[in-house]
Coordinates of C-alpha atoms in Angstrom, one line a residue:
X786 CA 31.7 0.8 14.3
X787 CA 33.0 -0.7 10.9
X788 CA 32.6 0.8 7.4
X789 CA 29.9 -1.1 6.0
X790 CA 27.4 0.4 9.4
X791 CA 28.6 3.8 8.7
X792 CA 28.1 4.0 5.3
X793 CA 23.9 2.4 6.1
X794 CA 24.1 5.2 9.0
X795 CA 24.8 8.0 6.0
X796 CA 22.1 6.5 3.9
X797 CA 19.5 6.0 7.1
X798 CA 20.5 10.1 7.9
X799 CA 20.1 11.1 4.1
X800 CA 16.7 8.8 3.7
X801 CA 15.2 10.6 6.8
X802 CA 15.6 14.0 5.2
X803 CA 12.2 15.3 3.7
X804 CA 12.3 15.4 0.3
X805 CA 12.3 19.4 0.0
X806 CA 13.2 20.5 3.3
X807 CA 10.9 22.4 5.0
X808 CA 8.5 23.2 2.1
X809 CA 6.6 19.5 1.5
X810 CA 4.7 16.7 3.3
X811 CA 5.9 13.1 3.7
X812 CA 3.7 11.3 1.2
X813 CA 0.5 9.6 2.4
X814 CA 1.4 6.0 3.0
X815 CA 0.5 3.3 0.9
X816 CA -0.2 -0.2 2.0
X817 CA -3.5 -2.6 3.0
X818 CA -2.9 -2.1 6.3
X819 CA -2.7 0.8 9.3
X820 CA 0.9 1.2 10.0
X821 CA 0.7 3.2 13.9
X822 CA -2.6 0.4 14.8
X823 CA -2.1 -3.0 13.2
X824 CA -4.0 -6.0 13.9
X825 CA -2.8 -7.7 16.5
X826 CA -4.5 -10.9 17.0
X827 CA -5.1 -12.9 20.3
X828 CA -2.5 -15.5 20.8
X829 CA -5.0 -17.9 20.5
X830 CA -6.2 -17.1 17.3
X831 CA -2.4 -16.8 16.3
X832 CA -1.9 -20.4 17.3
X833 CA -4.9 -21.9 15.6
X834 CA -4.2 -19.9 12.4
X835 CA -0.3 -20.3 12.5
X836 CA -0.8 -24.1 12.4
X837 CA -2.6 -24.0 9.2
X838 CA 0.4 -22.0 7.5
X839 CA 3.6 -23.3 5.6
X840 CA 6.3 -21.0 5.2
X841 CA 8.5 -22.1 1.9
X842 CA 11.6 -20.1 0.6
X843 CA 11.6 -20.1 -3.0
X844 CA 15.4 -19.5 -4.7
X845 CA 14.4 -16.6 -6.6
X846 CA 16.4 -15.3 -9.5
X847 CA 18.1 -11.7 -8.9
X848 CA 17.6 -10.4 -12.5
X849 CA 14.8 -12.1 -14.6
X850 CA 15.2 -9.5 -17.7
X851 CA 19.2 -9.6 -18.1
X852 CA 21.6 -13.1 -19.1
X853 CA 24.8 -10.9 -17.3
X854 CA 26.5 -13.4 -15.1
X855 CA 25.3 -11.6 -11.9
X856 CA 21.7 -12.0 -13.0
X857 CA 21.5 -15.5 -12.2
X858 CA 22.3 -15.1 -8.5
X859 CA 19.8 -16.1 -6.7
X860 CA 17.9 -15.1 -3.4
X861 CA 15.6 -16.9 -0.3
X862 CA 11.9 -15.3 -1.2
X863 CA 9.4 -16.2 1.4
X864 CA 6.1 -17.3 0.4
X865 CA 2.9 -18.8 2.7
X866 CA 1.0 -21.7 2.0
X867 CA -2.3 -22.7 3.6
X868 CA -3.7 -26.0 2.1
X869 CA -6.2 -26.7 5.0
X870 CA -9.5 -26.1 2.4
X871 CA -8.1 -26.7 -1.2
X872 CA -9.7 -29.7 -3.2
X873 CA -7.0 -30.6 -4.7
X874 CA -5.2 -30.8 -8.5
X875 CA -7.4 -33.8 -9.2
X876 CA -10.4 -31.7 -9.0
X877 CA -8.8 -28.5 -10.2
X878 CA -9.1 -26.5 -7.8
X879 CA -8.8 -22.7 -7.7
X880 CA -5.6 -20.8 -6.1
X881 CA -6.2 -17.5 -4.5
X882 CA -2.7 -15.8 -4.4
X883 CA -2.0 -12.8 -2.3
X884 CA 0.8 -10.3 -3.9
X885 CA 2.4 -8.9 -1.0
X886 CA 3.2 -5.2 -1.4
X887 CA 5.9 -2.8 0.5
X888 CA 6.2 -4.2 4.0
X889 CA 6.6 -7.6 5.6
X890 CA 4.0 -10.4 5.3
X891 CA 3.7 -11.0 8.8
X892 CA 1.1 -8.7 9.3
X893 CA -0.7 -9.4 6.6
X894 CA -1.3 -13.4 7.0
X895 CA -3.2 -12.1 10.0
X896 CA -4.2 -9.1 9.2
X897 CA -5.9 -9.7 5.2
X898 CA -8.9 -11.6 5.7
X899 CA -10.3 -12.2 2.3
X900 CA -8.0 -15.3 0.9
X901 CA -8.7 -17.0 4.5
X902 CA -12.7 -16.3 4.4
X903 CA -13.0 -17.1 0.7
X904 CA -11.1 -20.7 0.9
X905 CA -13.6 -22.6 2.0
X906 CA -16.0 -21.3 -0.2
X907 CA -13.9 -22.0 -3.4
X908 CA -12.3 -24.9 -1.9
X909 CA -9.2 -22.9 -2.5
X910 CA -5.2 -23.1 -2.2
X911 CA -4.0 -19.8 -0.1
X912 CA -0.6 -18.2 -1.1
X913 CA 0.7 -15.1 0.3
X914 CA 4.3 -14.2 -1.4
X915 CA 6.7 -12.1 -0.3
X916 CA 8.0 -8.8 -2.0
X917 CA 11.9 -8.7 -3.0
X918 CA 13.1 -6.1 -0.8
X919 CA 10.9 -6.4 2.4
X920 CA 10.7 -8.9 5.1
X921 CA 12.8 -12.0 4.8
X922 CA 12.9 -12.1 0.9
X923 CA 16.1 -9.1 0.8
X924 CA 19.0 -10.4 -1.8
X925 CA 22.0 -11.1 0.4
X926 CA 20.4 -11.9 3.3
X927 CA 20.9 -8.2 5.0
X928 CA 18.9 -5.4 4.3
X929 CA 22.4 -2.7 4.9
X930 CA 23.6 -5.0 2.3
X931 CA 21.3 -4.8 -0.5
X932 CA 20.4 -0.8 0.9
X933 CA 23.7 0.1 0.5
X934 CA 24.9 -1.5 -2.7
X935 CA 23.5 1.1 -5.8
X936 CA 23.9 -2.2 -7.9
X937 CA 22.1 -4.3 -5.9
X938 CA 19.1 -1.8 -5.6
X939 CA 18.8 -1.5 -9.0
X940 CA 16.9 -4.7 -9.3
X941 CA 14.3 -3.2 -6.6
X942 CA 11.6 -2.7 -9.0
X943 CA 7.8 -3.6 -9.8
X944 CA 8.5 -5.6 -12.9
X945 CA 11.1 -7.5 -11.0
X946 CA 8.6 -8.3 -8.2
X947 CA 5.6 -9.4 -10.7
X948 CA 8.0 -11.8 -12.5
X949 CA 8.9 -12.8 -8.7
X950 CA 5.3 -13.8 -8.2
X951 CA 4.9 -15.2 -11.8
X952 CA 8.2 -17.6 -11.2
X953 CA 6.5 -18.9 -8.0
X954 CA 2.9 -19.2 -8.9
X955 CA 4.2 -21.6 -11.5
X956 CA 6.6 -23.4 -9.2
X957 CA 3.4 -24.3 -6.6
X958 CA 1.8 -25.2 -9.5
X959 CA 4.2 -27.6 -11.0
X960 CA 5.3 -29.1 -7.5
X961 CA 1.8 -29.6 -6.7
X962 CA 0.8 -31.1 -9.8
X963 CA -1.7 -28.4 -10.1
X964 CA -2.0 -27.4 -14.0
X965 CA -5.2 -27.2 -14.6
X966 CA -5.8 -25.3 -11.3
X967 CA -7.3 -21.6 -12.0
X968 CA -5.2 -18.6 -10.4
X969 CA -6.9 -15.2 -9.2
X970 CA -4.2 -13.0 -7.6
X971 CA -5.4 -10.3 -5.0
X972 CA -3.5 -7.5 -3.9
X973 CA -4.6 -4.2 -1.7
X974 CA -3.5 -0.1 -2.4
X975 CA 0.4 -0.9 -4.2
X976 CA -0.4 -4.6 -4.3
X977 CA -3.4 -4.2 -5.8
X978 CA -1.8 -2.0 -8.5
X979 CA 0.4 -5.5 -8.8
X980 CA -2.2 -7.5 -9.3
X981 CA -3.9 -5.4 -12.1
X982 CA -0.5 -5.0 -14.0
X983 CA 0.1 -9.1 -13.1
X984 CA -3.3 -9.5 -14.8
X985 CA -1.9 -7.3 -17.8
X986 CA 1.8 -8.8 -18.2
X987 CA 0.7 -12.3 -17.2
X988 CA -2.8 -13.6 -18.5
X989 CA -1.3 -17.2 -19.1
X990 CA -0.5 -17.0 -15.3
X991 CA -3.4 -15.6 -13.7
X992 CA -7.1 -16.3 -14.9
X993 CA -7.9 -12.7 -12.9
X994 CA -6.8 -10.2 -10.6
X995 CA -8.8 -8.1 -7.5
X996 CA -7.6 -5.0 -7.3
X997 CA -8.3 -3.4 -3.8
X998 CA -8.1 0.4 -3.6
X999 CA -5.0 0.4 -6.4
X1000 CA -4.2 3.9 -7.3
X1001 CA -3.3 2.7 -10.8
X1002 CA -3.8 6.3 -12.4
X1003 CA -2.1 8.2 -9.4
X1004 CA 0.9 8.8 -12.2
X1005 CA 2.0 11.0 -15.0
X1006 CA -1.0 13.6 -15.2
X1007 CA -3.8 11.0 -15.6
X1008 CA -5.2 12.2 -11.9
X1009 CA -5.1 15.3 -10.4
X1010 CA -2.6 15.8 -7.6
X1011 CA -4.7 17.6 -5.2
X1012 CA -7.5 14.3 -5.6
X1013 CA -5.8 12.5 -2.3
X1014 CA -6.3 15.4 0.5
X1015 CA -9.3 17.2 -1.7
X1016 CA -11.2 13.6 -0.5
X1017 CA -9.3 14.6 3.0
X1018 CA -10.5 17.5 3.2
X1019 CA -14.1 16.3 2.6
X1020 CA -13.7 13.5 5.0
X1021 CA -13.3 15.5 7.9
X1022 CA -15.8 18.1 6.9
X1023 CA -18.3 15.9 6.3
X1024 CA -17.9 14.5 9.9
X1025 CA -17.4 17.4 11.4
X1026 CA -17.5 21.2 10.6
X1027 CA -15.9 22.6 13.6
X1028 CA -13.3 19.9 14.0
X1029 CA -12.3 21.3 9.7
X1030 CA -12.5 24.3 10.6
X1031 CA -10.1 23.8 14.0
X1032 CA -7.7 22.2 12.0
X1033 CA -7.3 24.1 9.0
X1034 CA -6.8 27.4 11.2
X1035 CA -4.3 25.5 13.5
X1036 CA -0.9 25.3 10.4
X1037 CA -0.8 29.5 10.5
X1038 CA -1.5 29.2 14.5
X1039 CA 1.1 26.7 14.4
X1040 CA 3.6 28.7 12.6
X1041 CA 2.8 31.9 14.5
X1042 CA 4.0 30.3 18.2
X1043 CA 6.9 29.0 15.7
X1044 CA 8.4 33.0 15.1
X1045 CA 7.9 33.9 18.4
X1046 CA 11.1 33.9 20.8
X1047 CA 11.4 30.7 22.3
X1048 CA 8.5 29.5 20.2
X1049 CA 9.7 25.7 19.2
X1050 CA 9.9 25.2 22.9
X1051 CA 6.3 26.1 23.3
X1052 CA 5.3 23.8 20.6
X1053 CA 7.3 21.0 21.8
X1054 CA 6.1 21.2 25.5
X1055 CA 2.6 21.9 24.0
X1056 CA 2.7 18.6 22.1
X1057 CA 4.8 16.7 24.1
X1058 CA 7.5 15.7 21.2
X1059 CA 9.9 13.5 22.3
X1060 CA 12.7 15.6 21.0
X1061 CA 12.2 19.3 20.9
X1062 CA 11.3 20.7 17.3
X1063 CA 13.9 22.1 15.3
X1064 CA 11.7 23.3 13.2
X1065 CA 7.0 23.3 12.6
X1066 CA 7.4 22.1 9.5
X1067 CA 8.2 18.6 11.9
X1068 CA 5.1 19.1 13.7
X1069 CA 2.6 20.1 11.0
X1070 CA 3.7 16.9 9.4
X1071 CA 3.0 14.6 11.5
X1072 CA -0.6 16.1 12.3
X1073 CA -0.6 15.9 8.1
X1074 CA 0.2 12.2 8.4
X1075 CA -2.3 11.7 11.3
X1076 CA -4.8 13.0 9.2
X1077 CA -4.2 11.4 6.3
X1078 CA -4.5 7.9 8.2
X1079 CA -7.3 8.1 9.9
X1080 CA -9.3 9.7 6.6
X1081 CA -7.7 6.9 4.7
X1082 CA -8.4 3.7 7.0
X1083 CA -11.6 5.6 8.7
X1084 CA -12.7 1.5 8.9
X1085 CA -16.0 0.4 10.9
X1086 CA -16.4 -0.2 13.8
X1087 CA -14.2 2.1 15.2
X1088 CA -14.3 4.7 12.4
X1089 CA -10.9 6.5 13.8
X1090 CA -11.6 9.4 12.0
X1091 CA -14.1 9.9 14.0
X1092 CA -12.1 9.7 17.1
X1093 CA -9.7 12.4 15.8
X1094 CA -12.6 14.8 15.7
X1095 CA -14.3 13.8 18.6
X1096 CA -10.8 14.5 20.6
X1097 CA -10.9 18.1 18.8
X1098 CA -14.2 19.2 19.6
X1099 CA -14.8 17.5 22.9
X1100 CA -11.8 19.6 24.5
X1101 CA -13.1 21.4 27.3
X1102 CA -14.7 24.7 26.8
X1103 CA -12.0 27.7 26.4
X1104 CA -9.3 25.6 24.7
X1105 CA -7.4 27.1 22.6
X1106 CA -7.2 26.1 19.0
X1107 CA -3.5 24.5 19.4
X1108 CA -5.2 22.5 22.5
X1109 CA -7.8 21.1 20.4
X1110 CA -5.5 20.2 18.3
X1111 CA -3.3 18.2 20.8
X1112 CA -6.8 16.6 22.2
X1113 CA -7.4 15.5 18.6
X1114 CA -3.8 13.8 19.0
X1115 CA -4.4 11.8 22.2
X1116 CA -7.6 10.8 21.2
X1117 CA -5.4 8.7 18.4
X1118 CA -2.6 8.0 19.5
X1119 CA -3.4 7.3 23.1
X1120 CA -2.2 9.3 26.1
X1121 CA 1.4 8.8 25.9
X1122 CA 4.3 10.2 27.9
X1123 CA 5.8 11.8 24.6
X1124 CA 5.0 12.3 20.8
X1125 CA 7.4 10.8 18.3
X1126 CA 7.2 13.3 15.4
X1127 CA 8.8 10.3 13.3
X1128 CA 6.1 8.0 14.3
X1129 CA 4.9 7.6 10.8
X1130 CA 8.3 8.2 9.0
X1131 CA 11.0 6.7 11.3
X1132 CA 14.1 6.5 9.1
X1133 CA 15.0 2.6 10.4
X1134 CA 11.6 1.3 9.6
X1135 CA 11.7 -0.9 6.2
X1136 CA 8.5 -0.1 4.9
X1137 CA 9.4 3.8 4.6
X1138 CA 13.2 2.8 3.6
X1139 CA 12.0 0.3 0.8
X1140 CA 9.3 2.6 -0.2
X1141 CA 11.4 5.9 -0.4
X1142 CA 13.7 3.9 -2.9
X1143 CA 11.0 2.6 -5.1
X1144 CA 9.0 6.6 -5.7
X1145 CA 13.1 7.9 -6.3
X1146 CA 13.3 5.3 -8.9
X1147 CA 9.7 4.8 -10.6
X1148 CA 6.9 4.8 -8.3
X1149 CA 6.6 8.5 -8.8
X1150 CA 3.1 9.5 -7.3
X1151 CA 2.7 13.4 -7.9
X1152 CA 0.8 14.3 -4.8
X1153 CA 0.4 17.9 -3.3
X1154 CA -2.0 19.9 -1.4
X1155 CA -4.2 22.5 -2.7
X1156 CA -5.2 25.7 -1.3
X1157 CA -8.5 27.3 -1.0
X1158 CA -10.9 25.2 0.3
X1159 CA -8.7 22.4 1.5
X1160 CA -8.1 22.1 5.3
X1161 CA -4.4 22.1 5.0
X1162 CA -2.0 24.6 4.2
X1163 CA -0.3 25.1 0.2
X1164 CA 2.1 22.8 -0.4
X1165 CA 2.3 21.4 -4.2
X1166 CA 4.4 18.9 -6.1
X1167 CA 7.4 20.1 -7.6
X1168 CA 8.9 17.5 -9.7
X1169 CA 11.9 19.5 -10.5
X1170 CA 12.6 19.8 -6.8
X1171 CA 11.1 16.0 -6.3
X1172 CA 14.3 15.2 -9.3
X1173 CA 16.7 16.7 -7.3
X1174 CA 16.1 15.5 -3.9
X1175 CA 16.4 11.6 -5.0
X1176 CA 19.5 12.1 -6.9
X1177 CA 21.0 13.6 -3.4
X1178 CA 19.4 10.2 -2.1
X1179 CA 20.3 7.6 -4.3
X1180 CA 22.5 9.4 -7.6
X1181 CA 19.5 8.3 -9.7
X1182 CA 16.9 10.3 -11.4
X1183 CA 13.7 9.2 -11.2
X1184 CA 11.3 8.2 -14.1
X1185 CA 8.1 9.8 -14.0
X1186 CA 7.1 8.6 -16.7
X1187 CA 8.1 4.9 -16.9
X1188 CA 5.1 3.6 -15.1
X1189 CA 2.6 4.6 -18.1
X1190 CA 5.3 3.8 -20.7
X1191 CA 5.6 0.1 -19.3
X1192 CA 1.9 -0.4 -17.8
X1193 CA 0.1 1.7 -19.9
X1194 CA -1.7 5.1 -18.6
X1195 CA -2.1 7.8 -20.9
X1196 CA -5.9 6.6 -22.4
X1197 CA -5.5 3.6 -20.0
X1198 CA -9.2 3.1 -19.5
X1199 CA -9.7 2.3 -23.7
X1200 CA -6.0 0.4 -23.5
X1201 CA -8.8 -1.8 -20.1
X1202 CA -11.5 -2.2 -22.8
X1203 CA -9.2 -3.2 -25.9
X1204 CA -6.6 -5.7 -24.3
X1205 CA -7.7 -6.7 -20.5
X1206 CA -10.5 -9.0 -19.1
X1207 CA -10.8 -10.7 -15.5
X1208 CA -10.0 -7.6 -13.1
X1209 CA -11.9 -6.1 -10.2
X1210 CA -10.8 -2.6 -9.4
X1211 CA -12.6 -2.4 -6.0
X1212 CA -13.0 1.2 -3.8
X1213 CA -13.8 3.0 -1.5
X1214 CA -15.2 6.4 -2.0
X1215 CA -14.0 7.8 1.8
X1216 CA -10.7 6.6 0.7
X1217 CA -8.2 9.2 -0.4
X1218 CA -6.5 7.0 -2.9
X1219 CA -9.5 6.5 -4.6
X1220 CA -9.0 9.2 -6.6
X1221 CA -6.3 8.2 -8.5
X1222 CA -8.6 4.8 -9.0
X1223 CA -10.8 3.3 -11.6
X1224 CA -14.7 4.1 -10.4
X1225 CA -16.5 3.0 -13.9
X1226 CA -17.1 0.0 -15.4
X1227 CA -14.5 -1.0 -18.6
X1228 CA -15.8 -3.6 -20.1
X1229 CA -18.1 -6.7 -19.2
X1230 CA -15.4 -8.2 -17.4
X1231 CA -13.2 -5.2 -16.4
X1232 CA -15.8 -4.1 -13.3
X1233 CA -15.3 -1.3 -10.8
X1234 CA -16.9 -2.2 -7.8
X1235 CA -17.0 0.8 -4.4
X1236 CA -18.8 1.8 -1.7
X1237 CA -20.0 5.0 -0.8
X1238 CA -18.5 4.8 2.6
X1239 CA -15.8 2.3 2.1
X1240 CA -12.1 3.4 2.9
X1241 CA -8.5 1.7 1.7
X1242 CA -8.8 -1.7 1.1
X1243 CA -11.8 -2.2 3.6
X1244 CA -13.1 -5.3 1.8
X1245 CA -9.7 -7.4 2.4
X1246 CA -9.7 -7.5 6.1
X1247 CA -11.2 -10.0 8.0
X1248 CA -15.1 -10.7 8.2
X1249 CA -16.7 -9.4 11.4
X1250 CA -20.0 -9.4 12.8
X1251 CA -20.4 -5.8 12.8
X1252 CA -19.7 -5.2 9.5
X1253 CA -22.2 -2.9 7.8
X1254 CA -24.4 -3.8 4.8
X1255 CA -23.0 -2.3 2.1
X1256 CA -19.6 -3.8 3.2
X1257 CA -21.1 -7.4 3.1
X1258 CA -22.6 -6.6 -0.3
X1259 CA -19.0 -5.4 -2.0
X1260 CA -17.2 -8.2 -1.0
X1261 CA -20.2 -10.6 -2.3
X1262 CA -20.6 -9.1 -5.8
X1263 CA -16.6 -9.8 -5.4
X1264 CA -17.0 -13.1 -5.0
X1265 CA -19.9 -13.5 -7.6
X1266 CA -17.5 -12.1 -10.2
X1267 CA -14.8 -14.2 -9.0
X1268 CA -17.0 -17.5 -9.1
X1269 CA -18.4 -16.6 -12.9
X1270 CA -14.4 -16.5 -13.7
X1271 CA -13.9 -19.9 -12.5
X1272 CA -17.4 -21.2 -13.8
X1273 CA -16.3 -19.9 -17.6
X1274 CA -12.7 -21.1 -17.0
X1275 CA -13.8 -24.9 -16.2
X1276 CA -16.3 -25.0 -19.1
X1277 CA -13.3 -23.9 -21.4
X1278 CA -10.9 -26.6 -19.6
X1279 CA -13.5 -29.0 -20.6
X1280 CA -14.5 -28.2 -24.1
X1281 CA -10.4 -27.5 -24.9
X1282 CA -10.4 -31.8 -23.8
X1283 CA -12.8 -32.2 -25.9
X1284 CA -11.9 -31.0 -28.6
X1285 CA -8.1 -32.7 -28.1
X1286 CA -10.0 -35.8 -27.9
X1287 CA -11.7 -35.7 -31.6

């Protein structure tokens, strides 16, 4: 093995470490998408959708904020076109861009419906870009590479990405002759954060911005850190009172087998783990991460929250509380030989490598569980702690703070009113992240639209048949607002002509 795989080995072991050993849970996963149950379409559908996409790599500046030598080294960033319903530049036809967000874009040119059921409606280009870091857009060409190199990572950052877009929104727009062709930019959980700070730091580039389930107050103080599993919490009482109750008995159950001789044994043969526990804290994290997914994406039809509890209650009469438990777990995850306690953490996958980097650096989300009435055990955020375990990672300190400083947060909702038009911060009230989102109206034109019974970014996926109601009546008061964009925008094209003409 040669130096350079050692040293990403080191960095792979080190990542993997939680960040205070033993005392706090993994962070809830962002992203628009399920990590453990993606869409996976038919091939079929792959095919006939596939054919309709262009893949481009754009030669994307390293460093957009710096004139060092280095900063004009370039890098391949992958971006999607799909032409098959645009009108056109001679008709000035709208652009729906899609900011992709911590993870690769595969997924979500299948998996994000809204660009591809909106298009033929607006008569609109598709794009989908990339993010610097993730997929096939990494500096260098190697992922170790860019990991690995503290320089290098350095430019992993949100403003870096947002200029990324900006450079290549006005690329496809100059190569396609496309000027006068409006641009809304869409984004879901951090990409929809993205696209409301794209909307901010680039109005001459965007004529709006939907913001799907973007915790854009999840930072400093401006939400409370117990908001994400408080709404958990609620979730799973709501459906179920027994199935609460089962599970917020089961961490002291848990830790009780735990002390007694022989006890991680137990627990591993009791939950099948692939590896046997070296310690609960493993164990009662991945039940915590279970939970938080299926509260988070509880989507229709299949409303897998649901499944969790019905797994948990339906056990057979007599079961302990630790086999409930376990039922709830198969009912998920399906009936496996064994139980990867990394499932939802694994230290080689890119999106919780990428994403590890970018809350050591600035993404610093201050989330921590409550005690009382919650459903899971104490376990707060300790920043100080937080501080320490990332400079062990990286040799950085994070910035808590930068986020407000360079976005704005502290009184963000009069900084909306004052300066910002053109953005739809979109909800759903089931979804944990919501409350670290905007739920009230800002202005005429800075709107908060959610659903009662909506969960993380439920109004980007794909049309279906079984949708419910009050799903089919978000996304069209999305599309209303979007059209009344597009309607003012043209009507100022035309009288800015006309007024160059006199």
């Amino acid at each position: 093995m040669d130096v350079a795989h050692r040293q990403i080995l080191l960095l792979f072991s080190l990542i993997c470490v939680p960040y205070v050993s033993g005392t706090h849970f993994s962070f809830p996963r962002l992203g628009a998408l399920r990590r453990t149950i993606r869409i996976r379409p038919e091939a079929e559908s792959i095919s006939s959708v596939s054919k309709d996409f262009k893949t481009i790599f754009y030669s994307q500046t390293l460093d957009h904020f710096n004139y060092k030598p280095e900063s004009f080294t370039s890098f391949p960033q992958r971006y999607v076109i799909n032409s098959k319903y645009w009108g056109g530049p001679n008709t000035s036809s709208p652009i729906l861009v899609y900011f992709g967000a911590e993870e690769s874009l595969d997924y979500d040119l299948f998996g994000i419906g809204f660009l591809r059921d909106n298009a033929p409606r607006f008569k609109a280009l598709q794009v989908y870009i990339e993010h610097r870091f993730y997929g096939k857009s990494i500096p260098f060409g190697s992922r170790e590479e860019a990991l690995r190199n503290a320089s290098i990572r350095g430019y992993f950052t949100s403003a870096q990405a947002i200029a990324d877009y900006a450079a290549i929104i006005l690329h496809i727009k100059k190569t396609l002759s496309a000027k006068n062709s409006p641009v809304v930019v869409t984004g879901g959980s951090y990409g929809g954060t993205l696209a409301a700070w794209f909307r901010l730091k680039y109005p001459h580039v965007a004529l709006g911005a939907l913001a799907s389930s973007a915790p854009i107050l999840y930072f400093d103080d401006l939400a409370p850190q117990v908001g994400y599993y408080a709404i958990v919490t609620k979730d799973f009482k709501e459906t179920s009172e027994s199935c609460y109750e089962t599970i917020r008995k089961s961490w002291d159950e848990i830790d009780k087998v735990a002390s007694e001789f022989n006890g991680l044994s137990i627990l591993s043969k009791r939950f099948k783990t692939c590896k046997k526990l070296k310690r609960s804290f493993d164990l009662k994290d991945y039940l915590d991460s279970i939970y938080s997914e299926v509260a988070q994406y509880d989507h229709p039809p299949t409303y897998p929250l649901n499944i969790v509890c019905r797994g948990i209650d339906g056990a057979p009469k007599g079961t302990d509380t630790l086999g409930r438990i376990f039922a709830g777990v198969v009912a998920y995850m399906g009936n496996k030989s064994c139980y990867d306690m990394d499932e939802f953490n694994h230290p080689t996958d890119e999106t919780y490598i990428g994403w590890r980097w970018q809350t050591c650096s600035e993404m610093v989300m201050p989330i921590g569980h409550e005690h009382s009435a919650s459903m899971f055990p104490p376990s707060p955020f300790n920043l100080n702690k937080f501080i320490r375990k990332c400079k062990s990672l990286f040799g950085v300190q994070p910035r808590p703070h930068w986020v407000t400083t360079y976005y704005g947060g502290h009184d963000l909702k009069l900084i909306l009113h004052r300066f910002a038009s053109n953005i739809i911060f979109s909800n759903g009230l089931r979804d944990p992240y919501s409350s670290g989102g905007v739920l009230e109206n800002i202005s005429e034109s800075v709107v908060a639209v959610y659903t009662v019974k909506g969960s993380h970014c439920l109004d980007l996926l794909p049309e279906m048949k079984t949708d419910p109601p009050w799903l089919i009546k978000q996304r069209k008061t999305e599309v209303q607002i979007i059209k009344s964009w597009i309607l003012k925008y043209y009507t100022d094209l035309t009288e800015f002509r006309d007024r160059t003409r006199v």
